[in-house]
Structures are given as C-alpha cells and as structure tokens.
PDB file of C-alpha atoms in Angstrom:
ATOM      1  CA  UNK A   9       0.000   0.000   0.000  1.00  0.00           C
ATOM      2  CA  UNK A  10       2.727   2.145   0.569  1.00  0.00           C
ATOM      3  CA  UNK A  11       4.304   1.497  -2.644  1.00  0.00           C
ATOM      4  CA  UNK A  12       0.901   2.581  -4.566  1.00  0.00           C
ATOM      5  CA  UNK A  13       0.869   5.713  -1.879  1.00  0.00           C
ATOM      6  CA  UNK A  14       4.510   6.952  -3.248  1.00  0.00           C
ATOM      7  CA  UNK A  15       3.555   6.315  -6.920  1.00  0.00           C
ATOM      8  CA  UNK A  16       0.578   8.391  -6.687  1.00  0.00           C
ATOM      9  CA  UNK A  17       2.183  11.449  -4.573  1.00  0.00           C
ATOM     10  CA  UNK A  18       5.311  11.525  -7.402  1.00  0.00           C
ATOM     11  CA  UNK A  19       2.570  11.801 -10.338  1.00  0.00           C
ATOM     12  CA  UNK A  20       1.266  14.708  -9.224  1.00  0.00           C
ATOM     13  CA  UNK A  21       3.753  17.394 -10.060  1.00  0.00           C
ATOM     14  CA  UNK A  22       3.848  15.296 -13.525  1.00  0.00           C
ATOM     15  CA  UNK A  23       0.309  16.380 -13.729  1.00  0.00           C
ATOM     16  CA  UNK A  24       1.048  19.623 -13.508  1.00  0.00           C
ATOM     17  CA  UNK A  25       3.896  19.763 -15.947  1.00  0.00           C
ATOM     18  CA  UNK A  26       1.772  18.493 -18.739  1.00  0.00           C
ATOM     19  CA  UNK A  27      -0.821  21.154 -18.825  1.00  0.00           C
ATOM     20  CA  UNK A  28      -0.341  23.906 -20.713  1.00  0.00           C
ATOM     21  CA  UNK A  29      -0.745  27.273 -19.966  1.00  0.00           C
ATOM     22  CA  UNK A  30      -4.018  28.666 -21.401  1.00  0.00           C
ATOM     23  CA  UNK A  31      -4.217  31.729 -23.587  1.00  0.00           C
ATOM     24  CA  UNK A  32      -7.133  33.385 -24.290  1.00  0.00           C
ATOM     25  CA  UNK A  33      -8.188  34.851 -27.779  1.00  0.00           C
ATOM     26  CA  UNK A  34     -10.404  37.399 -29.626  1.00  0.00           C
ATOM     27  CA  UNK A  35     -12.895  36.338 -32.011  1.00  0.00           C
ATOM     28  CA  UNK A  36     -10.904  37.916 -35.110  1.00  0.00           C
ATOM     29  CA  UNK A  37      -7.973  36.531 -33.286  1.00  0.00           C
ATOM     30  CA  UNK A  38      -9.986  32.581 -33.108  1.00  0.00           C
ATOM     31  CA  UNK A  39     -11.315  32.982 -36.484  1.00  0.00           C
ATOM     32  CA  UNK A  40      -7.829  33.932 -37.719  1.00  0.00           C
ATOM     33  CA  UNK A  41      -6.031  30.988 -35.925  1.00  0.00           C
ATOM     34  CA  UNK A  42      -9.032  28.482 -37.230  1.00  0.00           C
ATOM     35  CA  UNK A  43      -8.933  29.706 -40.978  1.00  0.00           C
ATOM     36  CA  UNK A  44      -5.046  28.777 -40.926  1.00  0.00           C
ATOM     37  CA  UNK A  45      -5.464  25.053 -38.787  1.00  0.00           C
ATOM     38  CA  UNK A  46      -8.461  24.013 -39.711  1.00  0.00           C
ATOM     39  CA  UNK A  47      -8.353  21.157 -42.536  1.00  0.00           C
ATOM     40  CA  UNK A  48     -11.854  21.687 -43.492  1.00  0.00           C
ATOM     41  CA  UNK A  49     -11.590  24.963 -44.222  1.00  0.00           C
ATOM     42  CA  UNK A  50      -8.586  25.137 -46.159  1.00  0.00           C
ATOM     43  CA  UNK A  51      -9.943  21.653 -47.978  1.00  0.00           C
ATOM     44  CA  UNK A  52     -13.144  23.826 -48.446  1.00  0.00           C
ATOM     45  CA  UNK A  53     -11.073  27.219 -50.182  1.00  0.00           C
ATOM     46  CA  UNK A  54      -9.625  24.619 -52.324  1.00  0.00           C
ATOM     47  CA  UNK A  55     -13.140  23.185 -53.902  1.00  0.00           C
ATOM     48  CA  UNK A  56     -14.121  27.016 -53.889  1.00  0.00           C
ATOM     49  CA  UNK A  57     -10.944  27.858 -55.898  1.00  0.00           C
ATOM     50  CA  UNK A  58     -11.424  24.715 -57.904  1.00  0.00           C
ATOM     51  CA  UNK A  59     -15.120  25.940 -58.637  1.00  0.00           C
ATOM     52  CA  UNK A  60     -14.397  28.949 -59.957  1.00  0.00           C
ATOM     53  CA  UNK A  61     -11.421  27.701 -62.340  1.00  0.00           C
ATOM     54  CA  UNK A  62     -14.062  25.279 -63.673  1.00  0.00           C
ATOM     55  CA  UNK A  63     -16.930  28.086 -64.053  1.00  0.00           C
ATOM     56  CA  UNK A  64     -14.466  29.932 -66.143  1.00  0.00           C
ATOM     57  CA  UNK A  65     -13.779  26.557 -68.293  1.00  0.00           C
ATOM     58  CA  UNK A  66     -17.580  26.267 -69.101  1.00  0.00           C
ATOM     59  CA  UNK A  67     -17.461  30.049 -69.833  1.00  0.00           C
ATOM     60  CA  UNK A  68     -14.447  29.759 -72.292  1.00  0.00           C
ATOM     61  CA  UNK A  69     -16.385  27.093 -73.921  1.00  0.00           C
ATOM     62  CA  UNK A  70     -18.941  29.277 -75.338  1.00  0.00           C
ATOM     63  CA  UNK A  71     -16.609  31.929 -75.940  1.00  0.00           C
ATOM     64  CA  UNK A  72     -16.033  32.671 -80.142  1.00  0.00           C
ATOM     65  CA  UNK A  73     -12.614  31.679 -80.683  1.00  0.00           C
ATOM     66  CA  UNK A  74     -10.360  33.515 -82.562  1.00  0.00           C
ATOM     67  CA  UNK A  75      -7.013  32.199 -84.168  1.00  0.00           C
ATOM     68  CA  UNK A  76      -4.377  34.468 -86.065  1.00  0.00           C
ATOM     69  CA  UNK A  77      -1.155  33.828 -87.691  1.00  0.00           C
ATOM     70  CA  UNK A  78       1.012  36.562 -89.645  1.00  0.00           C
ATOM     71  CA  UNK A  79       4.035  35.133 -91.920  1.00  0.00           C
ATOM     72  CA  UNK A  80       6.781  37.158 -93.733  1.00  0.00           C
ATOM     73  CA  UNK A  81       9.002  35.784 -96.190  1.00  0.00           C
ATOM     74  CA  UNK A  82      11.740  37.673 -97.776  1.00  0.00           C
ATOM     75  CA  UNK A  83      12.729  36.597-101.237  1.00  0.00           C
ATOM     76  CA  UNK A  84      16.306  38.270-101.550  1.00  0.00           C
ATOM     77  CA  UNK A  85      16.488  36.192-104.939  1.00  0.00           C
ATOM     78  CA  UNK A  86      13.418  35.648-107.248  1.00  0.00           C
ATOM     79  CA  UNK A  87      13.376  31.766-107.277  1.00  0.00           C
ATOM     80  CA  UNK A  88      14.546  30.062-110.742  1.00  0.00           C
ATOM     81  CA  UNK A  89      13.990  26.696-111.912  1.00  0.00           C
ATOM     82  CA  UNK A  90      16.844  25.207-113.843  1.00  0.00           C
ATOM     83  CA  UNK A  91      14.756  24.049-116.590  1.00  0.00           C
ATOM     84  CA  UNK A  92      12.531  26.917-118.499  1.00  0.00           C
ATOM     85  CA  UNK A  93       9.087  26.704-118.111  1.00  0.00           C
ATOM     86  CA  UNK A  94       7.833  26.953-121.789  1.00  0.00           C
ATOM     87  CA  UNK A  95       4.323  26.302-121.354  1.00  0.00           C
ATOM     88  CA  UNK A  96       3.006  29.533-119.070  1.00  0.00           C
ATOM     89  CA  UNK A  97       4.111  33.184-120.164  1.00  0.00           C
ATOM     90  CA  UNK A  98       7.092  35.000-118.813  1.00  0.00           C
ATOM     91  CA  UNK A  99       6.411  37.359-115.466  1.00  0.00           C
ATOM     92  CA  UNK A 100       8.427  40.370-114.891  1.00  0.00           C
ATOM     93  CA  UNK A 101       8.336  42.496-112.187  1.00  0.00           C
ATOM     94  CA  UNK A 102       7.518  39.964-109.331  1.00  0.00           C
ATOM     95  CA  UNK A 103       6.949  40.937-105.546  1.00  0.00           C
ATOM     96  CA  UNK A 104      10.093  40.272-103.778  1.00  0.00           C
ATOM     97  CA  UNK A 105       8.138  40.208-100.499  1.00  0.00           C
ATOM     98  CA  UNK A 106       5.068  37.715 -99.456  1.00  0.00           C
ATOM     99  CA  UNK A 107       3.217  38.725 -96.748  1.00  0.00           C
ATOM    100  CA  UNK A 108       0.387  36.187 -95.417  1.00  0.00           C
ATOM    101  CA  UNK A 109      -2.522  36.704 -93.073  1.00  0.00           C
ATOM    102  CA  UNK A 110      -4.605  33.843 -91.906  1.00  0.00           C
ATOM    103  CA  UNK A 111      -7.853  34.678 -89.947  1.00  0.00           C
ATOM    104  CA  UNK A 112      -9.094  31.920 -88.376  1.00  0.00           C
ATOM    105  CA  UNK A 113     -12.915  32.106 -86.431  1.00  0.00           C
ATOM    106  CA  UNK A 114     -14.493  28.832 -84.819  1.00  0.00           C
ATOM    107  CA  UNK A 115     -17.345  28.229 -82.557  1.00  0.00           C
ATOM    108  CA  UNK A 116     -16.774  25.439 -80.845  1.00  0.00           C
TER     109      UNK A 116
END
C-alpha cells in the first residue's frame, strides 16, 4: 500500500507539468487561428478555388474563338527553276516580299 501511496504522490507534479498554460483569444484573433489550422476549411477554399477555375472553363467554352497567324518571307532572290518553263508566259516584275494573313474564327 505504501508502494501505490509513493507512486501516486510523485505523479502529481507530472500532472502539472503536462498542462499547458491557457491563452485566451479574440474572435478575429480565433477565427484567424481556425482559418489557418483548420483542414476543413482550407480543404473547403480549395473546392471554392477549384469551382471557380471550372466556371471559367464552361465560360471559355462558349466563348467565339479567334485564331491568327502573320508570316513574312523575304525573297532576296526571285526563285529560278533550272529548266525553263515553256508552257506559261514569262512574269516580270515579281513581288520580292510575301506577306500572309490567316484569320481563323471557330465556334466550338
């Protein structure tokens, strides 16, 4: 009985040691400290965030879209053939620069 007496009276300042001290909090302070720990909540921002990205999908979807391209080519030589095309007329005079503009407009 004595033994169990002794065990019990040297737990007690290990109860004491364990418990933290307590710090009290403001409600912005709480709701500040929860929004950061809280698993659910960040978990929940995520779907939120994950929701909008998605919105913005189905919204791009219907969206016209619009695809461009713009080419320059710079012909420093006119391009010869080393046999003489007989069969179409000569051309003089022939645009040393080609410019090309592609407009391209899709629903989809």
């Amino acid at each position: 009985m004595n033994r169990f007496f002794y065990v019990i009276l040297m737990m007690i300042p290990i109860v004491g040691w364990t418990q933290s001290d307590s710090s009290s909090y403001s409600l912005e302070q709480a709701i500040a400290y929860a929004k950061i720990h809280n698993y659910d909540y960040i978990n929940a921002q995520t779907d939120i965030e994950i929701a909008q990205e998605q919105v913005w999908e189905s919204t791009a979807i219907g969206l016209p879209q619009i695809d461009g391209s713009i080419s320059n080519e710079n012909y420093l030589d006119i391009p010869v053939t080393l046999m003489p095309d007989f069969i179409s007329p000569a051309v003089y005079g022939v645009n040393q620069q080609g410019f090309g503009l592609t407009p391209c407009f899709g629903l989809a």
